[in-house]
Coordinates of C-alpha atoms and ligand atoms in Angstrom, one line a residue:
M19 CA 105.4 100.0 185.6
A20 CA 108.1 102.5 185.9
Y21 CA 107.1 106.2 185.7
L22 CA 110.3 108.2 184.9
D23 CA 108.7 111.4 183.7
H24 CA 108.4 113.6 186.7
N25 CA 109.5 116.7 184.7
A26 CA 106.4 116.3 182.5
T27 CA 104.2 116.0 185.6
S28 CA 105.0 114.6 189.0
P29 CA 102.2 112.2 190.3
L30 CA 99.8 113.8 192.8
R31 CA 101.0 113.4 196.3
A32 CA 98.6 111.9 198.8
E33 CA 98.8 115.1 201.0
A34 CA 97.8 117.2 198.0
Q35 CA 94.9 115.0 197.1
E36 CA 93.6 115.0 200.6
A37 CA 93.9 118.8 200.8
A38 CA 92.1 119.2 197.5
G39 CA 89.4 116.8 198.6
R40 CA 88.8 118.8 201.8
A41 CA 88.6 122.0 199.7
F42 CA 86.1 120.3 197.4
A43 CA 84.0 119.3 200.4
I44 CA 84.1 122.8 201.9
G45 CA 83.3 124.5 198.6
G46 CA 82.5 128.2 199.0
N47 CA 83.7 131.2 197.2
A48 CA 86.6 132.9 198.9
S49 CA 85.1 136.3 198.1
S50 CA 81.9 135.6 200.0
V51 CA 81.6 137.1 203.4
H52 CA 79.6 134.3 205.0
A53 CA 81.0 131.3 206.9
R54 CA 81.6 129.1 203.9
G55 CA 83.3 131.9 202.0
R56 CA 85.5 132.6 205.0
A57 CA 86.4 128.9 205.2
A58 CA 87.4 129.0 201.6
R59 CA 89.4 132.2 202.1
A60 CA 91.2 130.6 205.1
L61 CA 92.3 127.6 202.9
I62 CA 93.6 129.9 200.2
E63 CA 95.6 132.0 202.6
E64 CA 97.0 128.9 204.3
A65 CA 98.1 127.6 200.9
R66 CA 99.6 131.0 200.0
A67 CA 101.7 130.9 203.2
K68 CA 103.0 127.4 202.3
V69 CA 103.9 128.4 198.7
A70 CA 105.6 131.5 200.0
A71 CA 107.6 129.4 202.5
L72 CA 108.8 127.1 199.7
A73 CA 109.8 130.2 197.7
Q74 CA 111.1 132.0 200.7
A75 CA 109.1 135.0 199.7
P76 CA 106.8 137.3 201.6
V77 CA 103.3 135.8 201.6
Q78 CA 101.6 138.9 200.1
N79 CA 103.8 138.6 197.0
V80 CA 102.3 135.3 195.9
V81 CA 99.7 135.5 193.1
F82 CA 97.9 132.3 192.2
T83 CA 97.5 131.5 188.5
G84 CA 96.2 128.8 186.3
G85 CA 99.6 127.1 186.0
G86 CA 103.2 127.8 185.0
T87 CA 102.4 128.9 181.5
E88 CA 100.0 131.5 182.7
A89 CA 102.4 132.7 185.4
N90 CA 105.1 133.2 182.8
A91 CA 102.7 135.1 180.5
L92 CA 101.5 137.2 183.4
A93 CA 105.0 138.1 184.4
L94 CA 106.2 139.1 180.9
W95 CA 103.1 141.0 179.8
G96 CA 102.5 142.3 183.3
A97 CA 106.0 143.7 183.5
V98 CA 106.1 145.3 180.1
Q99 CA 102.7 146.9 180.5
G100 CA 103.3 147.9 184.1
A101 CA 106.6 149.5 183.3
A102 CA 105.0 151.5 180.4
E103 CA 102.2 152.7 182.7
A104 CA 104.7 153.8 185.3
G105 CA 106.5 155.8 182.7
A106 CA 109.7 153.7 182.7
R107 CA 109.3 151.6 179.5
I108 CA 111.1 148.4 179.0
T109 CA 112.8 148.5 175.6
R110 CA 115.0 145.4 175.7
L111 CA 114.1 141.8 176.3
F112 CA 116.8 139.3 177.0
V113 CA 115.9 135.7 176.9
S114 CA 118.0 132.6 177.2
A115 CA 117.8 130.3 174.1
I116 CA 116.7 127.4 176.2
E117 CA 113.7 128.9 178.0
H118 CA 110.4 126.9 178.0
E119 CA 108.0 127.6 175.1
S120 CA 105.7 129.5 177.5
V121 CA 108.4 132.1 177.8
L122 CA 109.8 132.0 174.3
S123 CA 106.3 132.4 172.7
N124 CA 105.4 135.3 174.9
V125 CA 108.6 137.2 174.3
A126 CA 108.2 136.7 170.6
A127 CA 104.7 138.0 170.7
L128 CA 105.7 140.9 172.9
S129 CA 108.5 141.9 170.5
E130 CA 106.1 141.8 167.6
R131 CA 103.2 143.7 169.2
V132 CA 104.9 146.2 171.4
A133 CA 106.6 149.0 169.5
G134 CA 110.2 149.8 170.4
L135 CA 110.8 146.5 172.2
R136 CA 113.9 144.6 171.0
L137 CA 114.4 140.9 171.7
E138 CA 117.9 139.6 172.3
T139 CA 118.8 135.9 172.8
I140 CA 121.4 134.8 175.4
P141 CA 123.3 131.8 173.9
V142 CA 124.2 128.7 176.0
S143 CA 127.4 126.7 176.2
P144 CA 127.7 123.2 174.8
E145 CA 126.8 122.0 178.3
G146 CA 123.6 124.0 178.2
V147 CA 124.5 126.9 180.6
A148 CA 123.4 130.4 179.7
D149 CA 126.4 132.6 178.8
I150 CA 126.3 135.2 181.5
E151 CA 129.2 137.1 179.9
V152 CA 127.2 137.8 176.8
L153 CA 124.5 139.2 179.0
R154 CA 127.0 141.3 181.0
T155 CA 128.4 142.8 177.8
A156 CA 125.0 143.5 176.2
L157 CA 123.7 145.2 179.4
R158 CA 126.8 147.3 179.6
E159 CA 126.9 148.3 176.0
G160 CA 123.2 148.8 175.2
K161 CA 120.9 151.5 176.3
G162 CA 117.3 151.3 177.7
R163 CA 115.6 149.4 180.5
A164 CA 115.8 145.7 180.2
L165 CA 113.8 142.6 181.3
I166 CA 115.7 139.4 181.4
A167 CA 114.2 135.9 181.4
L168 CA 116.4 133.1 182.7
M169 CA 115.0 129.9 184.0
A170 CA 116.3 128.3 187.3
A171 CA 116.9 125.0 185.6
N172 CA 116.1 123.6 182.2
N173 CA 113.2 121.2 181.9
E174 CA 114.9 119.0 179.3
T175 CA 118.5 118.7 180.4
G176 CA 118.0 119.7 184.1
V177 CA 121.0 122.1 183.7
V178 CA 121.0 124.7 186.5
Q179 CA 121.3 128.2 185.2
P180 CA 123.3 131.2 186.6
V181 CA 120.3 133.0 188.0
V182 CA 122.2 134.4 191.0
E183 CA 124.8 136.0 188.7
A184 CA 121.9 137.3 186.5
A185 CA 120.2 138.9 189.5
V186 CA 123.5 140.7 190.3
L187 CA 123.8 142.0 186.7
A188 CA 120.2 143.0 186.7
R189 CA 120.5 145.0 189.9
E190 CA 123.6 146.8 188.6
A191 CA 122.0 147.6 185.3
G192 CA 118.6 148.6 186.7
A193 CA 117.1 145.7 184.8
L194 CA 114.3 143.4 185.8
L195 CA 114.7 139.6 186.1
L196 CA 112.1 136.8 185.5
V197 CA 113.1 133.4 186.8
D198 CA 111.0 130.5 185.7
A199 CA 111.5 128.2 188.7
V200 CA 108.9 125.7 187.5
Q201 CA 111.4 122.8 187.3
G202 CA 113.8 124.0 190.0
A203 CA 111.3 124.3 192.8
G204 CA 111.3 121.4 195.1
K205 CA 114.6 120.2 193.7
I206 CA 116.9 123.2 194.4
A207 CA 116.3 126.4 196.3
V208 CA 113.9 128.8 194.6
P209 CA 116.0 131.9 193.8
E210 CA 115.0 135.5 194.5
A211 CA 114.1 137.7 191.5
D212 CA 111.7 140.4 190.5
Y213 CA 109.3 137.8 189.0
V214 CA 109.4 134.1 189.9
T215 CA 107.1 131.5 188.5
L216 CA 106.0 128.1 189.9
S217 CA 103.7 125.3 188.8
A218 CA 102.0 122.9 191.3
H219 CA 102.0 119.8 189.1
K220 CA 105.8 119.7 188.9
I221 CA 106.0 119.2 192.6
G222 CA 103.3 116.7 193.2
G223 CA 100.4 119.1 193.3
P224 CA 97.4 119.3 191.0
Q225 CA 97.6 120.4 187.3
G226 CA 96.3 123.8 186.2
V227 CA 97.5 125.8 189.2
G228 CA 100.7 127.8 189.6
A229 CA 102.0 131.0 191.1
L230 CA 103.7 134.3 190.1
I231 CA 105.8 135.7 192.9
L232 CA 106.2 139.4 192.5
G233 CA 109.2 141.3 194.0
A234 CA 108.3 144.3 196.2
G235 CA 107.4 147.3 194.1
V236 CA 108.1 145.8 190.7
P237 CA 106.2 147.1 187.7
F238 CA 103.1 145.1 187.1
S239 CA 99.8 145.4 185.4
P240 CA 97.2 142.6 185.4
L241 CA 96.2 140.7 182.3
M242 CA 92.9 139.3 183.7
M243 CA 90.6 142.0 185.0
G244 CA 87.2 141.3 186.6
G245 CA 86.3 140.6 190.2
G246 CA 89.5 141.9 191.7
Q247 CA 90.7 138.6 193.2
E248 CA 94.3 138.2 194.1
Q249 CA 94.4 141.9 195.1
G250 CA 93.5 142.8 191.6
R251 CA 96.5 141.0 190.2
R252 CA 94.7 138.0 188.7
A253 CA 90.9 138.3 188.6
G254 CA 88.7 135.2 188.5
T255 CA 87.3 133.0 191.3
E256 CA 90.2 131.1 192.8
N257 CA 90.7 127.4 192.0
L258 CA 90.1 126.4 195.6
P259 CA 90.9 122.7 195.4
G260 CA 93.9 123.3 193.1
I261 CA 95.3 126.0 195.4
A262 CA 94.8 123.9 198.5
G263 CA 96.6 121.0 196.8
F264 CA 99.4 123.3 195.7
G265 CA 99.9 124.4 199.3
A266 CA 100.0 120.9 200.6
A267 CA 102.6 119.8 197.9
S268 CA 104.7 122.9 198.7
E269 CA 104.7 122.2 202.4
I270 CA 105.8 118.6 201.8
V271 CA 108.6 119.4 199.3
A272 CA 109.9 122.2 201.5
S273 CA 110.1 119.9 204.5
E274 CA 111.9 117.2 202.5
G275 CA 114.7 119.5 201.4
S276 CA 116.6 118.9 198.1
L277 CA 116.2 115.7 196.2
S278 CA 118.9 113.0 196.1
P279 CA 120.7 112.4 192.8
V280 CA 121.3 108.7 193.7
L281 CA 118.7 107.1 191.4
R282 CA 119.6 109.3 188.5
D283 CA 123.3 108.7 188.9
R284 CA 122.9 104.9 189.3
F285 CA 120.7 104.9 186.1
E286 CA 123.3 106.8 184.1
A287 CA 126.2 104.7 185.4
K288 CA 124.5 101.4 184.6
L289 CA 123.3 102.5 181.3
K290 CA 126.8 103.7 180.3
H291 CA 127.9 100.2 181.1
I292 CA 125.3 98.7 178.8
V293 CA 125.8 101.3 176.0
P294 CA 129.3 102.8 176.3
G295 CA 128.5 105.2 173.4
M296 CA 125.7 106.8 175.3
I297 CA 125.7 110.6 175.4
V298 CA 124.5 112.6 178.4
F299 CA 123.4 116.1 177.4
G300 CA 124.6 118.6 179.9
G301 CA 126.3 115.8 181.9
K302 CA 129.3 117.9 182.9
A303 CA 127.2 120.9 184.1
M304 CA 125.5 121.3 187.4
R305 CA 122.1 119.6 187.0
L306 CA 118.9 119.1 188.9
P307 CA 119.4 115.9 190.9
N308 CA 116.5 114.1 189.1
T309 CA 117.0 114.7 185.4
S310 CA 118.9 112.7 182.8
N311 CA 118.8 113.7 179.1
F312 CA 120.6 111.1 177.1
A313 CA 120.9 109.6 173.7
L314 CA 121.5 106.0 172.6
P315 CA 123.2 106.7 169.3
G316 CA 121.5 105.1 166.3
I317 CA 118.2 104.6 168.1
P318 CA 115.6 107.3 167.3
A319 CA 113.7 108.6 170.3
E320 CA 110.3 107.5 169.0
T321 CA 111.5 103.9 168.5
A322 CA 112.9 103.8 172.1
L323 CA 109.9 105.4 173.6
M324 CA 107.4 103.0 172.0
A325 CA 109.4 100.0 172.9
L326 CA 109.8 101.1 176.5
D327 CA 106.2 102.1 176.8
L328 CA 105.2 98.5 175.7
D329 CA 107.3 97.3 178.7
G330 CA 105.5 99.8 181.0
V331 CA 108.5 102.2 181.2
M332 CA 107.5 105.8 180.8
L333 CA 110.1 108.3 179.6
S334 CA 109.9 111.3 177.5
S335 CA 111.8 112.6 174.4
G336 CA 112.9 116.0 175.7
A337 CA 109.9 118.3 176.2
A338 CA 106.4 116.7 176.3
C339 CA 104.8 117.7 173.1
S340 CA 101.0 118.3 173.1
S341 CA 100.8 117.9 169.3
G342 CA 102.3 114.5 169.4
K343 CA 104.8 115.5 166.8
V344 CA 108.5 114.9 167.6
K345 CA 110.6 117.9 166.5
P346 CA 114.2 118.3 167.4
S347 CA 114.6 120.1 170.7
H348 CA 115.4 123.8 170.6
V349 CA 117.4 123.3 173.8
L350 CA 119.7 120.7 172.3
K351 CA 120.0 122.8 169.1
A352 CA 121.1 125.8 171.2
M353 CA 123.7 123.6 172.8
G354 CA 125.1 122.7 169.3
V355 CA 124.0 119.1 169.4
T356 CA 123.7 117.6 166.0
E357 CA 120.3 116.8 164.6
D358 CA 121.1 113.1 164.5
S359 CA 121.9 113.0 168.2
A360 CA 119.0 115.3 169.1
R361 CA 116.6 112.9 167.4
C362 CA 117.8 110.1 169.7
A363 CA 117.4 112.2 172.9
L364 CA 115.4 110.7 175.8
R365 CA 114.7 112.2 179.1
A366 CA 114.4 110.2 182.3
S367 CA 113.2 112.3 185.3
F368 CA 112.9 110.8 188.7
G369 CA 110.8 112.0 191.7
W370 CA 109.3 111.5 195.0
N371 CA 107.9 108.0 194.3
S372 CA 110.8 106.7 192.2
T373 CA 112.6 103.5 193.3
E374 CA 115.6 101.4 192.6
A375 CA 113.1 98.9 190.9
D376 CA 112.1 101.6 188.5
V377 CA 115.8 102.1 187.5
E378 CA 116.2 98.3 187.0
E379 CA 113.0 98.1 185.0
A380 CA 114.0 100.9 182.7
L381 CA 117.5 99.3 182.2
A382 CA 116.0 95.9 181.5
S383 CA 113.7 97.4 178.9
I384 CA 116.5 99.2 177.2
S385 CA 118.6 96.0 177.2
N386 CA 115.7 94.2 175.6
L387 CA 115.4 96.8 172.9
L388 CA 119.2 96.7 172.2
A389 CA 119.0 92.9 171.9
R390 CA 116.4 93.3 169.2
L391 CA 118.5 96.0 167.4
P392 CA 122.0 94.6 168.0
A393 CA 123.8 96.3 165.2
R394 CA 122.6 99.8 165.7
A395 CA 123.6 101.0 169.2
A396 CA 126.6 98.9 170.0
A397 CA 129.1 101.7 169.8
Ligands
LIG23 N1 108.2 126.3 182.6 C1 108.9 125.2 182.6 C2 110.4 125.2 182.7 C3 108.2 124.0 182.4 O1 108.9 122.8 182.4 C4 106.8 124.0 182.2 C5 106.1 122.7 182.0 O2 106.6 121.8 181.4 C6 106.1 125.2 182.3 C7 106.9 126.4 182.5 C8 104.6 125.3 182.1 O3 104.0 124.9 183.3 P1 102.4 124.4 183.2 O4 102.5 123.0 182.7 O5 102.0 124.5 184.6 O6 101.7 125.4 182.4

């Protein structure tokens, strides 16, 4: 078995499993004042400190959520509503063309439902890097308060985005910046922004838990109201085992520092040798050290995925798709990749438990497939 799909979900780390197990054993509601409640509260605050350390953010700014999707929704709706309530309405939304669906769907809904909110898309270069000059010009020429959404790194290509430059532009223009750091966290430094989002399961924590990190004094209004948990910023009894596991995973990835690109680079170099016509999307840009998005021309992604799966090699075709339908990636489309190439796109993503043997197994499986389809991918 070779699991090369860490960008879809990174297997649970033993430390996270242990921490979640201990939290299950303690039980208790962190809002209760008795001993068990206090023990639960202590676990949550310990986890909050660890997540804050990973993000290099003040601990009180971390709001736990039910995952990365919820964190992105909370940031976007929370910012727009919060700004309106504070009398400084956001009228322009800038979003890169390659954001995750959890950002794209919410900005589309916001622009439909909130009167006077205009949505503008930031294009990307053929290598998949957001065009910061387009943003600079638009911010300079247009009027009205803006909210910008730019991810730290793309989940499909791994291409790192110019978020530091975007933060400078945002500051100069009095705009707000949301950085979806779900894929960047644990692989590269988490940037500073007005709103930063994280997801535990991408760093070896449990699924269904994430965080929104709010900058000091940024506009914010909660979406979930109820028992006032998370200082009223996200009501609902906290997911104690999930949060404890998230904290443990954050601690371990922070202590390990950035991931090495060695396995990914070896995989690409050897594959290029087997298939000289192989295409690496975003290959000339700065990428996350673990991600390879590539095409074997003439071999549709579904064909390759099924053949590799039979050999126990688990890859993905771009973004994981809950409906099971394979549609050409919006990310590759924004990069100007032809539909034919996009239909052949595969993503190998390495992580904490990946080995050289995984690389060899994946390459052997691809070689087997090519041997069965000799005429199609020789170029
Ligand atoms: N943002 C990015 C860049 C992602 O890759 C993902 C998950 O694939 C998400 C957000 C959503 O996170 P979650 O699965 O925790 O909802």
